[in-house]
Structure formats: structure tokens, C-alpha cells
Coordinates of C-alpha atoms in Angstrom, one line a residue:
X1 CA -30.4 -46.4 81.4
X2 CA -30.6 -43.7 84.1
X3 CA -26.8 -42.1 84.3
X4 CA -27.0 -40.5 88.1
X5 CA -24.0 -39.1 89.7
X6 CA -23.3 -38.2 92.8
X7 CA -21.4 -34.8 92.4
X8 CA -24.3 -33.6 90.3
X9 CA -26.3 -30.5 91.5
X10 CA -29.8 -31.3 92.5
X11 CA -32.2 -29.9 89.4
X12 CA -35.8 -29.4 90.8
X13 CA -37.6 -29.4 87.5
X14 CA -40.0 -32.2 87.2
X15 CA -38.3 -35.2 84.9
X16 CA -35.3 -34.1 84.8
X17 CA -33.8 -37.3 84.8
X18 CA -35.5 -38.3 81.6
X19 CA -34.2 -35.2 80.2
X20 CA -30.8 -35.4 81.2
X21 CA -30.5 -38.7 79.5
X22 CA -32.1 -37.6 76.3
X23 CA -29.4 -34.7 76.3
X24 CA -26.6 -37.1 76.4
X25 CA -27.8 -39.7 74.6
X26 CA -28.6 -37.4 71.4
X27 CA -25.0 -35.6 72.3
X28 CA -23.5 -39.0 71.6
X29 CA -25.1 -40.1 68.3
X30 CA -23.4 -40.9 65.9
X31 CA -26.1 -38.5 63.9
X32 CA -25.1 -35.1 65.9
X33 CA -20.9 -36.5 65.5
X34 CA -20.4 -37.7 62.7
X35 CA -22.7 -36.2 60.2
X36 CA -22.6 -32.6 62.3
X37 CA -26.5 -32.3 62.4
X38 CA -28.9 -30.6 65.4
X39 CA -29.5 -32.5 68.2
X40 CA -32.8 -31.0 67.4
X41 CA -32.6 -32.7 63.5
X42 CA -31.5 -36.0 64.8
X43 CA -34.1 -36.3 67.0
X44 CA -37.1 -35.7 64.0
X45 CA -35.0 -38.0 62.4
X46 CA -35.8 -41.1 65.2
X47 CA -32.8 -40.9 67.1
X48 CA -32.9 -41.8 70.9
X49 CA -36.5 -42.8 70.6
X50 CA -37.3 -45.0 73.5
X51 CA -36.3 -42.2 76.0
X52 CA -38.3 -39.7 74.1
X53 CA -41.3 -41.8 74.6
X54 CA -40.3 -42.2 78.6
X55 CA -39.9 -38.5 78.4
X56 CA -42.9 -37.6 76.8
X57 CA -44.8 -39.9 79.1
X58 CA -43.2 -38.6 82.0
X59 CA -44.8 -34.8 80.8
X60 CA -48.0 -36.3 80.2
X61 CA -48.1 -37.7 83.4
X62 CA -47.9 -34.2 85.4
X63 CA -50.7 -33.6 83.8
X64 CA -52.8 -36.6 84.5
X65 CA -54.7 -36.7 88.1
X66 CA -54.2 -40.4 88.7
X67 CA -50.4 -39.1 88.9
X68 CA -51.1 -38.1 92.3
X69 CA -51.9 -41.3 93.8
X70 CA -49.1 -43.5 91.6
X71 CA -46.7 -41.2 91.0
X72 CA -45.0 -39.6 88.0
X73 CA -43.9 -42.0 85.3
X74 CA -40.1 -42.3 84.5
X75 CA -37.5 -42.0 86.9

């Protein structure tokens, strides 16, 4: 799932891997081009939901202690 690329600049926030696939997967639903909604509206609506979970887990996991010794969740 992850989409990395070499000639990408380097973003130093934390997940954003997670968040850059989440961007272009709800970018290229079918919800957001064919029926013109929000990324924002297609995402209530379900869309992309396995990497909002990863993402969500990945934000919940900066938070957690046991992060420090395993590591943040997600890629």
C-alpha cells in the first residue's frame, strides 16, 4: 500500500506516510470523481477506511508510552 518515491521531499511530520496515502487514495475515489463530493464527505461516508484506521492508529500511538520501546505503528 505505501506509494514512496524517490524524488519526493523528505516531510518530518510524524505519519506522514499514512497520510500521504490517505490523500491519494481519497483523491482517486470514485466518490471525490465521479460524484464531485469533499474528500472530507467521502471519507464520513467510509471511503478509504482501512488506511484511516492505520492512520488513526499511527496518531494514537505518539501518544502511547510503550511507543517508545516498539516504535510507532504504520509505516
Amino acid at each position: 500500500m505505501p506509494k514512496y518515491y524517490e524524488d519526493k521531499e523528505e516531510d518530518g511530520r510524524a505519519c506522514s506516510g499514512v497520510r500521504e496515502d490517505l490523500r491519494q487514495c481519497l483523491l482517486e475515489s470514485p466518490c471525490v470523481l465521479q460524484e464531485n463530493k469533499s474528500p472530507k464527505q467521502c471519507l464520513r461516508e467510509g471511503h478509504c477506511r482501512s488506511l484511516q484506521v492505520t492512520f488513526f492508529a499511527c496518531k494514537r500511538s505518539m501518544l502511547d508510552a510503550r511507543a517508545r520501546f516498539r516504535g510507532r505503528k504504520g509505516y
